[in-house]
C-alpha cells in the first residue's frame, strides 16, 4: 500500500505512523526526520537545509527531491508492502514530481489521508511540543507556508480521487480507528 499523509504541522501525522507501520507493514518516509538527521550529522545537505528549517520555510526542491529519489527506488525493492510519506509532498511541484517518480517505477499512490484539525488547535499543540523550530514566530510562518503551498494539495488529490479526510481531533485511539477504517477498506 502506498500512502501519503497530508495535514498541517501539528495535525498528528507523526503520532499515527507507528500504528500504521505495525498494522500494514509499510515503511515510513518522513522528510522532516530525514532533514533533521542531515542537520544533526552536519552534512553538506544539512548545512544547506538548516536556515530554511529554522525559519519555517520549505527547504529547496532539489534537496528534498534528491533525498526522496534515492530512497524510493531502494524502498520498492526492500519493502514490497509499500510506504507511507509524512511531510512530502509539500507543494504542487513536489506532488507532480512524486507522481512522475512513482509512474516510472509503476507504483502509483493508493490513498492520501488528510488530517483535518482547526487552526487554533494546531497552534496550541505546536506551542506545547517544544521542538527547536516550535517557537511562536516559526510556527506562524510554518502555518502560513502550509496554507499557501501545501493546502492546495487537498484539491489536487481530491481531483485524482485519492483523498480521504480523517478528523484529526479526539484521542489517539479514536483517530487511529478512523485511519484503520479507511486503510482496511483499501488493503
Ligand atoms: P511538521 O511536523 O511541523 O510538519 P516536519 O518535521 O515535517 O514538521 O518538517 C520540519 C521542517 O523541515 C519544515 O518546516 C521544512 O523546513 C522542512 N521540510 C520537511 N519536509 C519538507 C519538504 N517536503 N519540502 C521542503 N521542506 C521540508
Short mmCIF file of C-alpha atoms in Angstrom, two decimals, residues 15-132:
data_model
loop_
_atom_site.label_atom_id
_atom_site.label_comp_id
_atom_site.label_asym_id
_atom_site.label_seq_id
_atom_site.Cartn_x
_atom_site.Cartn_y
_atom_site.Cartn_z
CA UNK A 15 1.78 10.34 16.07
CA UNK A 16 -0.11 7.80 13.98
CA UNK A 17 2.74 6.46 11.86
CA UNK A 18 3.90 3.69 14.23
CA UNK A 19 0.46 2.13 14.42
CA UNK A 20 0.08 2.22 10.64
CA UNK A 21 3.53 0.69 10.14
CA UNK A 22 2.76 -2.15 12.52
CA UNK A 23 -0.64 -2.98 11.12
CA UNK A 24 0.08 -2.73 7.41
CA UNK A 25 3.80 -3.48 7.19
CA UNK A 26 4.63 -0.32 5.31
CA UNK A 27 7.79 1.69 5.83
CA UNK A 28 7.65 5.39 6.61
CA UNK A 29 9.45 8.15 4.74
CA UNK A 30 9.39 11.39 6.75
CA UNK A 31 11.27 14.20 5.03
CA UNK A 32 11.37 16.29 8.24
CA UNK A 33 13.13 13.44 10.10
CA UNK A 34 15.49 12.82 7.18
CA UNK A 35 16.37 16.51 7.08
CA UNK A 36 16.87 16.75 10.86
CA UNK A 37 19.25 13.77 10.63
CA UNK A 38 21.25 15.58 7.94
CA UNK A 39 21.41 18.69 10.11
CA UNK A 40 22.44 16.69 13.19
CA UNK A 41 25.22 14.95 11.21
CA UNK A 42 26.26 18.35 9.85
CA UNK A 43 26.40 17.10 6.26
CA UNK A 44 26.63 19.48 3.29
CA UNK A 45 22.95 18.85 2.65
CA UNK A 46 22.12 19.55 6.29
CA UNK A 47 24.06 22.79 6.25
CA UNK A 48 22.07 23.97 3.23
CA UNK A 49 18.74 22.91 4.71
CA UNK A 50 19.20 24.29 8.22
CA UNK A 51 18.43 28.00 7.71
CA UNK A 52 15.21 27.18 5.84
CA UNK A 53 14.07 24.83 8.58
CA UNK A 54 14.86 27.32 11.31
CA UNK A 55 12.81 29.95 9.50
CA UNK A 56 9.91 27.58 8.90
CA UNK A 57 10.31 27.85 5.13
CA UNK A 58 10.34 24.95 2.70
CA UNK A 59 13.77 23.55 2.02
CA UNK A 60 14.64 23.94 -1.71
CA UNK A 61 13.09 21.46 -4.10
CA UNK A 62 16.32 19.83 -5.32
CA UNK A 63 17.43 18.93 -1.78
CA UNK A 64 14.20 17.22 -0.88
CA UNK A 65 13.68 15.57 -4.24
CA UNK A 66 17.21 14.14 -4.18
CA UNK A 67 16.52 12.50 -0.81
CA UNK A 68 13.21 11.07 -1.99
CA UNK A 69 14.55 9.79 -5.30
CA UNK A 70 17.40 7.91 -3.66
CA UNK A 71 15.10 6.46 -1.04
CA UNK A 72 12.15 5.37 -3.16
CA UNK A 73 13.93 3.22 -5.72
CA UNK A 74 15.60 1.23 -2.94
CA UNK A 75 12.41 1.03 -0.88
CA UNK A 76 10.40 -0.53 -3.69
CA UNK A 77 12.81 -3.47 -3.54
CA UNK A 78 13.30 -3.82 0.21
CA UNK A 79 9.71 -3.07 1.29
CA UNK A 80 7.24 -4.78 -1.04
CA UNK A 81 4.30 -3.91 1.25
CA UNK A 82 4.70 -0.27 0.37
CA UNK A 83 5.41 3.03 2.05
CA UNK A 84 3.85 5.96 3.79
CA UNK A 85 5.06 9.50 3.21
CA UNK A 86 4.93 12.06 6.02
CA UNK A 87 5.83 15.66 5.18
CA UNK A 88 6.13 15.06 1.46
CA UNK A 89 4.86 16.29 -0.93
CA UNK A 90 4.55 19.80 0.49
CA UNK A 91 3.70 21.78 -2.62
CA UNK A 92 2.40 21.19 -6.15
CA UNK A 93 5.85 20.88 -7.69
CA UNK A 94 6.72 18.12 -5.22
CA UNK A 95 3.38 16.38 -5.82
CA UNK A 96 3.89 16.37 -9.56
CA UNK A 97 7.47 15.15 -9.17
CA UNK A 98 6.26 12.34 -6.91
CA UNK A 99 3.61 11.28 -9.44
CA UNK A 100 6.26 11.10 -12.14
CA UNK A 101 8.66 9.14 -9.97
CA UNK A 102 6.01 6.65 -8.95
CA UNK A 103 4.74 6.26 -12.50
CA UNK A 104 8.27 5.46 -13.62
CA UNK A 105 8.59 2.60 -11.14
CA UNK A 106 4.97 1.53 -11.67
CA UNK A 107 3.94 2.15 -8.06
CA UNK A 108 1.13 4.72 -8.06
CA UNK A 109 -0.35 6.06 -4.80
CA UNK A 110 -3.33 4.26 -3.31
CA UNK A 111 -4.57 6.89 -0.88
CA UNK A 112 -3.91 10.30 0.64
CA UNK A 113 -5.02 10.67 4.26
CA UNK A 114 -5.83 14.29 5.04
CA UNK A 115 -5.71 15.12 8.77
CA UNK A 116 -8.28 17.82 9.41
CA UNK A 117 -7.66 19.98 12.51
CA UNK A 118 -8.68 23.58 13.29
CA UNK A 119 -6.05 26.35 13.21
CA UNK A 120 -6.35 27.31 16.92
CA UNK A 121 -5.96 23.70 17.99
CA UNK A 122 -2.84 23.34 15.85
CA UNK A 123 -1.15 26.41 17.31
CA UNK A 124 -1.89 25.12 20.80
CA UNK A 125 -0.38 21.71 20.03
CA UNK A 126 2.75 23.12 18.39
CA UNK A 127 3.44 25.51 21.25
CA UNK A 128 3.17 22.58 23.64
CA UNK A 129 5.54 20.38 21.66
CA UNK A 130 8.75 22.33 22.13
CA UNK A 131 10.88 21.19 19.17
CA UNK A 132 13.70 23.57 18.12
#
